[in-house]
Coordinates of C-alpha atoms in Angstrom, one line a residue:
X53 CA 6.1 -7.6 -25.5
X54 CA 4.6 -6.9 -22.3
X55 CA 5.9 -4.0 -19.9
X56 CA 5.4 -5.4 -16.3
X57 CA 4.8 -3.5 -13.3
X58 CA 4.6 -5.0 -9.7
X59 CA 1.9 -3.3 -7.2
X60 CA 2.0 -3.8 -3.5
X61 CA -1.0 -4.4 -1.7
X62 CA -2.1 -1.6 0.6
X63 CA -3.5 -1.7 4.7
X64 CA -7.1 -2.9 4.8
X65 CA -6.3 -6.3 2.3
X66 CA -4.9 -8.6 5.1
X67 CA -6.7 -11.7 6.3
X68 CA -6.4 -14.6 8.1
X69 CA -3.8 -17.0 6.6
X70 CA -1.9 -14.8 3.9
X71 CA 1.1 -15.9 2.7
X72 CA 0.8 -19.6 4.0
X73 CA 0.2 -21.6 0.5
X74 CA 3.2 -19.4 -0.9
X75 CA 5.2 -19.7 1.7
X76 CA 5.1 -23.5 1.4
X77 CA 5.2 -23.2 -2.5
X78 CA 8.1 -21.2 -3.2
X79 CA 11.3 -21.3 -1.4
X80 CA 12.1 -18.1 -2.6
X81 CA 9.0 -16.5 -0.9
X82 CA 9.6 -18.6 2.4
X83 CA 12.9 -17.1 2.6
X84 CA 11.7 -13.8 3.1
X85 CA 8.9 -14.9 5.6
X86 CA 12.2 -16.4 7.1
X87 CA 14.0 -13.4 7.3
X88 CA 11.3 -11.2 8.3
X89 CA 10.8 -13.7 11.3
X90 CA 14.4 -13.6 12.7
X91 CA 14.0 -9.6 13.0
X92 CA 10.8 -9.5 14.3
X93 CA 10.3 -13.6 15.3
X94 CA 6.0 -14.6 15.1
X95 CA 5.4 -12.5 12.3
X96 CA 4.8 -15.8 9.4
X97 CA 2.8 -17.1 12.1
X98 CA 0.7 -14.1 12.6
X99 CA 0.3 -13.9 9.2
X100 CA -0.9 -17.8 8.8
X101 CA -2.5 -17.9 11.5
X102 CA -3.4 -14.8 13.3
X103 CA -6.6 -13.8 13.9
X104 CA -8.9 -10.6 12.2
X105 CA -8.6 -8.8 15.3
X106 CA -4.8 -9.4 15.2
X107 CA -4.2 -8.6 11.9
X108 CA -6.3 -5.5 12.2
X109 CA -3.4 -3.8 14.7
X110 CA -1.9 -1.4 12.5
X111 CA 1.5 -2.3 14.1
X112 CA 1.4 -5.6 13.3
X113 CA -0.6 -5.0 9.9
X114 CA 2.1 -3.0 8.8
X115 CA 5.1 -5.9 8.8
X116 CA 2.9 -8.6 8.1
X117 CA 1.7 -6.8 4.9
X118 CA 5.2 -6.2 4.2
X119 CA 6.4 -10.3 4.4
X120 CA 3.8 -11.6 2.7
X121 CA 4.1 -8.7 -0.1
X122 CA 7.9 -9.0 -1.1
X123 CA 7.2 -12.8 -0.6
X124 CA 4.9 -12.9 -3.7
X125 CA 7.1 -10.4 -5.5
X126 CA 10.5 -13.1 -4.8
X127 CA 8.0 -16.4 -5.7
X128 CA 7.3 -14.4 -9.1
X129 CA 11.4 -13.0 -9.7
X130 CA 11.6 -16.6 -9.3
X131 CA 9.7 -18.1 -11.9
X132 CA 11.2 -15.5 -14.0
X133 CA 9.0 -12.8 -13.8
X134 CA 10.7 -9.4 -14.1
X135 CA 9.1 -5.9 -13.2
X136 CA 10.2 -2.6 -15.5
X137 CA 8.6 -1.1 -12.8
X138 CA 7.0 -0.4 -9.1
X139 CA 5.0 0.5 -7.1
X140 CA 2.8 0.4 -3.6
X141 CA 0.0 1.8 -1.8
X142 CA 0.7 3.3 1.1
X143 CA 2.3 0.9 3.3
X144 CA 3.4 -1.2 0.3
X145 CA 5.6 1.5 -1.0
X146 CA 7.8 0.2 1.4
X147 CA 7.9 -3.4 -0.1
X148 CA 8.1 -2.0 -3.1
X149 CA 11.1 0.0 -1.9
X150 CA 12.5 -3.3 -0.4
X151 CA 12.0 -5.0 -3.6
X152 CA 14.1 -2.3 -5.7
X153 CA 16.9 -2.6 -3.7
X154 CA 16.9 1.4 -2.9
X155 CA 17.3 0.2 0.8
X156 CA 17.6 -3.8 1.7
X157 CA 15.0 -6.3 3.0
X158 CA 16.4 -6.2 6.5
X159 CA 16.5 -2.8 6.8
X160 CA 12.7 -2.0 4.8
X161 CA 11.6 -4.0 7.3
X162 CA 13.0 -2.5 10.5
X163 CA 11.6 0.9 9.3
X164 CA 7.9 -0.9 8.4
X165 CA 8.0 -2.4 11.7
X166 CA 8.6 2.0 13.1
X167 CA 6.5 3.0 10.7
X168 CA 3.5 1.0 12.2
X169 CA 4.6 1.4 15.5
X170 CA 4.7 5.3 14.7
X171 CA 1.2 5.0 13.1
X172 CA -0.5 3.4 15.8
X173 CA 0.4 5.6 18.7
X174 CA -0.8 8.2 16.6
X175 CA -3.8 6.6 15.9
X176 CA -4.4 6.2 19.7
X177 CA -4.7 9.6 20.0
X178 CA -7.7 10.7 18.7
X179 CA -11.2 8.9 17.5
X180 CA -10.5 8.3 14.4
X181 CA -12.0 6.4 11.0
X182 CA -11.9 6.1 7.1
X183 CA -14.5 5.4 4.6
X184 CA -14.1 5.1 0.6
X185 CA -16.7 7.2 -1.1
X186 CA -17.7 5.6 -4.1
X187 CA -19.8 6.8 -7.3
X188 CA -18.6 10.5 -6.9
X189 CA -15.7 12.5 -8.7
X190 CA -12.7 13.3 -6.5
X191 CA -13.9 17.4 -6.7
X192 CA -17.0 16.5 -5.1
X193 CA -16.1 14.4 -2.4
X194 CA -13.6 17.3 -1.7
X195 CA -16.3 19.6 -1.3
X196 CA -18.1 17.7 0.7
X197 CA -15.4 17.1 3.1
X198 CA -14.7 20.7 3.6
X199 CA -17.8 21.2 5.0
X200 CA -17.3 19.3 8.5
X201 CA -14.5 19.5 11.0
X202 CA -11.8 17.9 10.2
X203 CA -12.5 15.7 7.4
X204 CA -10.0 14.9 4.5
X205 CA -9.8 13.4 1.2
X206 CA -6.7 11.3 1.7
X207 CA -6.7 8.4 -1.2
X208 CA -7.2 9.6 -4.2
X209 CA -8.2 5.9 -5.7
X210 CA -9.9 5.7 -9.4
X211 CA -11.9 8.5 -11.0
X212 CA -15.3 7.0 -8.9
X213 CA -13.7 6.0 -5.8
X214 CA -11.9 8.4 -3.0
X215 CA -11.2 7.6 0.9
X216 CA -11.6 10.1 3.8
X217 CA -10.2 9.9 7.1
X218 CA -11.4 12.4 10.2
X219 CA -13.1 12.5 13.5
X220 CA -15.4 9.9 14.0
X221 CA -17.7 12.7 15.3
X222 CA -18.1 13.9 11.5
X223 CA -18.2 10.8 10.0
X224 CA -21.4 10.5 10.9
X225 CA -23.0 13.4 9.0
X226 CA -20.1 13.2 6.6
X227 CA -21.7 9.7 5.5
X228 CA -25.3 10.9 5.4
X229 CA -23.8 14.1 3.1
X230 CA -22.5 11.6 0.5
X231 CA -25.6 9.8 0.7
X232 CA -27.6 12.8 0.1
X233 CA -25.0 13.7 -3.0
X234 CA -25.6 10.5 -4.4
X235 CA -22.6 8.5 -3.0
X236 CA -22.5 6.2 -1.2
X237 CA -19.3 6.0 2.2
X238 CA -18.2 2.4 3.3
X239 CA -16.4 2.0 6.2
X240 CA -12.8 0.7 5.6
X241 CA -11.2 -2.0 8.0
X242 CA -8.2 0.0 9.6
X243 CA -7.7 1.6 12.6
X244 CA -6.6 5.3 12.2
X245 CA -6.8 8.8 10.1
X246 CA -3.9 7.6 7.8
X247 CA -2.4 10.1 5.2
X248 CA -4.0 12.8 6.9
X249 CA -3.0 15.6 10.0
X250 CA -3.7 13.1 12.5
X251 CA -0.6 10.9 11.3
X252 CA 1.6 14.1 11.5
X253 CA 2.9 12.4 14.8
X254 CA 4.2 9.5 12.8
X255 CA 5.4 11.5 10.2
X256 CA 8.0 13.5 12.7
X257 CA 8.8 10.3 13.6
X258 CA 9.8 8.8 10.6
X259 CA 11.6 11.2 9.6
X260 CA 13.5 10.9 12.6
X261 CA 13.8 7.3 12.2
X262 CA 15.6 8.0 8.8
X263 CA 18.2 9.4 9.8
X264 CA 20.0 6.0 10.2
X265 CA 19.0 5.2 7.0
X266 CA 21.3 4.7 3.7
X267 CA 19.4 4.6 0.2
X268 CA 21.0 3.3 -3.4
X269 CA 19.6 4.0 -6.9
X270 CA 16.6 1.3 -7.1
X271 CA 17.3 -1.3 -9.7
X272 CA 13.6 -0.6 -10.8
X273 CA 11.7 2.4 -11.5
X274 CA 9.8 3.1 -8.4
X275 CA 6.7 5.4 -8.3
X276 CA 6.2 7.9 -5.3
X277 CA 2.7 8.0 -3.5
X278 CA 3.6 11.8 -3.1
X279 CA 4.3 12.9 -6.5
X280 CA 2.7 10.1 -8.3
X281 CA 5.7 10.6 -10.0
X282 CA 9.0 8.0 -9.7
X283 CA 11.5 8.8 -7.5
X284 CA 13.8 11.0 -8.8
X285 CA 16.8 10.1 -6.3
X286 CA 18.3 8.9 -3.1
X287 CA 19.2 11.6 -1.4
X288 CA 14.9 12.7 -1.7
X289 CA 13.5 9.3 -0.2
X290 CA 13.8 9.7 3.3
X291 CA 11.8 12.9 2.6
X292 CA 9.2 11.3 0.9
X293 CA 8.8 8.6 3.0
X294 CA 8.1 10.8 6.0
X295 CA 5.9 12.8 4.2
X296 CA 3.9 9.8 3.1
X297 CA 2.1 9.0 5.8
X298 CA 0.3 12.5 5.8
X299 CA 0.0 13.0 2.3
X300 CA -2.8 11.4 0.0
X301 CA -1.7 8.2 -1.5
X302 CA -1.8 9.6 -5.5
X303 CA -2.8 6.3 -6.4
X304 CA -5.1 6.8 -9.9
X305 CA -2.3 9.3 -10.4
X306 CA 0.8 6.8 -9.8
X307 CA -2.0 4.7 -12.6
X308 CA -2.5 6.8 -15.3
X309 CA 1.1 7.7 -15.3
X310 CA 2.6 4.1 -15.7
X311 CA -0.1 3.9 -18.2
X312 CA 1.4 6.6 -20.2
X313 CA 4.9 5.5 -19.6
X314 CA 4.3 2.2 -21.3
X315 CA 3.3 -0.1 -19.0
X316 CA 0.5 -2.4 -19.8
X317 CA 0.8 -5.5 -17.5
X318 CA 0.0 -5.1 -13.4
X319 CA 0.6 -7.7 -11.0
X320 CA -0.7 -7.1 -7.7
X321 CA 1.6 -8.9 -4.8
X322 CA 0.6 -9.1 -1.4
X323 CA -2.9 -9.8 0.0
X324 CA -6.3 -9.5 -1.9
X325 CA -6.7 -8.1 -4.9
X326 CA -8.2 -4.5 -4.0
X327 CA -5.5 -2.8 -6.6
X328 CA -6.0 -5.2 -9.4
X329 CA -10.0 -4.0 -9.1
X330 CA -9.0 -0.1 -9.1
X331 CA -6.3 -0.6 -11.9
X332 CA -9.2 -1.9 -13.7
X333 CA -11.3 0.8 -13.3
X334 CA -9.1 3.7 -14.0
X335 CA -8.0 1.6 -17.8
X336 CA -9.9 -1.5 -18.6
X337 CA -7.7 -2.2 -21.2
X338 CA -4.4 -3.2 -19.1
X339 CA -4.2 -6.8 -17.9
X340 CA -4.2 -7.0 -13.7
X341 CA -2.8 -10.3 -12.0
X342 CA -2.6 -10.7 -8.7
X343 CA -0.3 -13.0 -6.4
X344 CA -1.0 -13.8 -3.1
X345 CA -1.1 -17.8 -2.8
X346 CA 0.1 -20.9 -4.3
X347 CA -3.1 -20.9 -6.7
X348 CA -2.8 -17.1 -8.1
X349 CA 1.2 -17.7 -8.3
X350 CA 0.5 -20.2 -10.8
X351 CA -2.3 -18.6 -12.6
X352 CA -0.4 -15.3 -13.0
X353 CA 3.0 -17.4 -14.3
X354 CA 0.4 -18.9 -16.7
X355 CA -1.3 -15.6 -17.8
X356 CA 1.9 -13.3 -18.3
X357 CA 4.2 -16.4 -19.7
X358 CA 1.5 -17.3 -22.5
X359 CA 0.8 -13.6 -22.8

């Protein structure tokens, strides 16, 4: 029998009209977008139909990720598809934190709502980008990056794929040095130096933010981008959390481990299907769904039901 895992989408995915064929398909997933709208009211509106731009604004990203990410992960609960365990890329830890129960909807999504707030005052601050070097090893994008000022290896993807974040002043040269190594650096579709010293702002922040915060044991495993580990318990998440957002997202890590611990089926929730493709890569032998509309709701009920 299979052993499920949900995945929550990570910044960068969103696009116009997420969430709006689920919404309207499963009443389980419009209650969240419901929910999600009486604390913050517009946001299942921005997220059907906001525009790039919009969506692009890391503080409305951040919630509208969240809604349309423990939308899917409800639609799928309920058609009766159960996790073993979670978890989420950067921003999508939190949904995946929702989704556990180790802090409630309401609440996940008051602190994802800070959280991007937090994120992009600190983004404001300096001239800031990220690009995902592909077709080198994590060691040598590391070297690379040590050469210029303030340049950092900050998502440690799949074994050929690694993100940087820095000065937009190095990224230049930083680009043409992965060229020259036989890489190749693509500019990614957010707007700050997340997971890296420029966030450390945010992460003082956060962790002030907190405070007010009460966690429970999560009624599913749940996998920390920190340790690439699962979290271990409660009274540890707050530190996490705030150390998240300067830490690189373990993410081929947080893989390979859930690999090893038994789990063999992925479903990606929340927008795109960026995940499902680096799941892939780091063990083409696991099956990867994803669910982010009506149409890949019932493909992935169809794929993990008839196994």
């Amino acid at each position: 029998m299979s052993k499920i895992a949900f995945v929550f989408s990570g910044q960068g995915a969103q696009y116009p009209g997420m969430g709006a064929s689920l919404a309207q398909a499963s009443p389980a997933a419009k209650a969240v977008f419901d929910l999600c709208d009486s604390i913050r009211p517009g946001t299942s509106a921005q997220c059907f139909s906001g525009t790039k731009e919009e969506l692009t604004v890391t503080s409305n990203t951040q919630p509208d990720m969240f809604a349309v990410e423990v939308a899917a992960a409800a639609a799928l609960t309920e058609a009766g598809i159960q996790p073993a365990a979670l978890a989420g890329f950067s921003v999508g830890e939190i949904g995946a934190l929702a989704f556990s129960g180790a802090l409630s909807v309401e609440d996940s999504f008051r602190l994802v709502c800070r959280r991007g707030e937090l994120m992009q005052e600190a983004s404001d601050v300096a001239d800031t980008g990220m690009v995902a070097v592909v077709k080198l090893p994590p060691q040598r994008v590391e070297e690379l990056a040590a050469q210029f000022d303030q340049v950092y290896p900050v998502n440690y993807n799949s074994p050929a794929q690694t993100v940087c974040a820095g000065l937009s002043a190095s990224m230049g040269d930083f680009k043409a040095a992965v060229k020259a190594a036989g890489g190749r650096a693509i500019p990614l579709r957010v707007a700050g130096a997340f997971h890296s010293p420029f966030m450390a702002p945010a992460s003082e922040g956060l962790a002030e933010e907190l405070k007010g915060y009460t966690f429970q044991a999560p009624k599913y495993v749940l996998y920390s981008n920190v340790t690439g580990r699962p979290y271990e318990g409660p009274e540890g998440y707050a530190d996490l959390l705030a150390r998240q957002v300067i830490s690189p997202v373990r993410w081929q890590t947080i893989v390979e481990n859930m690999i090893a611990d038994g789990f063999d089926t992925f479903i990606e929730v929340g927008p795109g299907n960026t995940l499902t493709g680096l799941i892939g890569k780091i063990d083409p032998s696991v099956k990867c769904c994803n669910v982010d509309s009506a149409d890949s709701l019932r493909t992935t009920i169809e794929e993990v039901t008839n196994g």
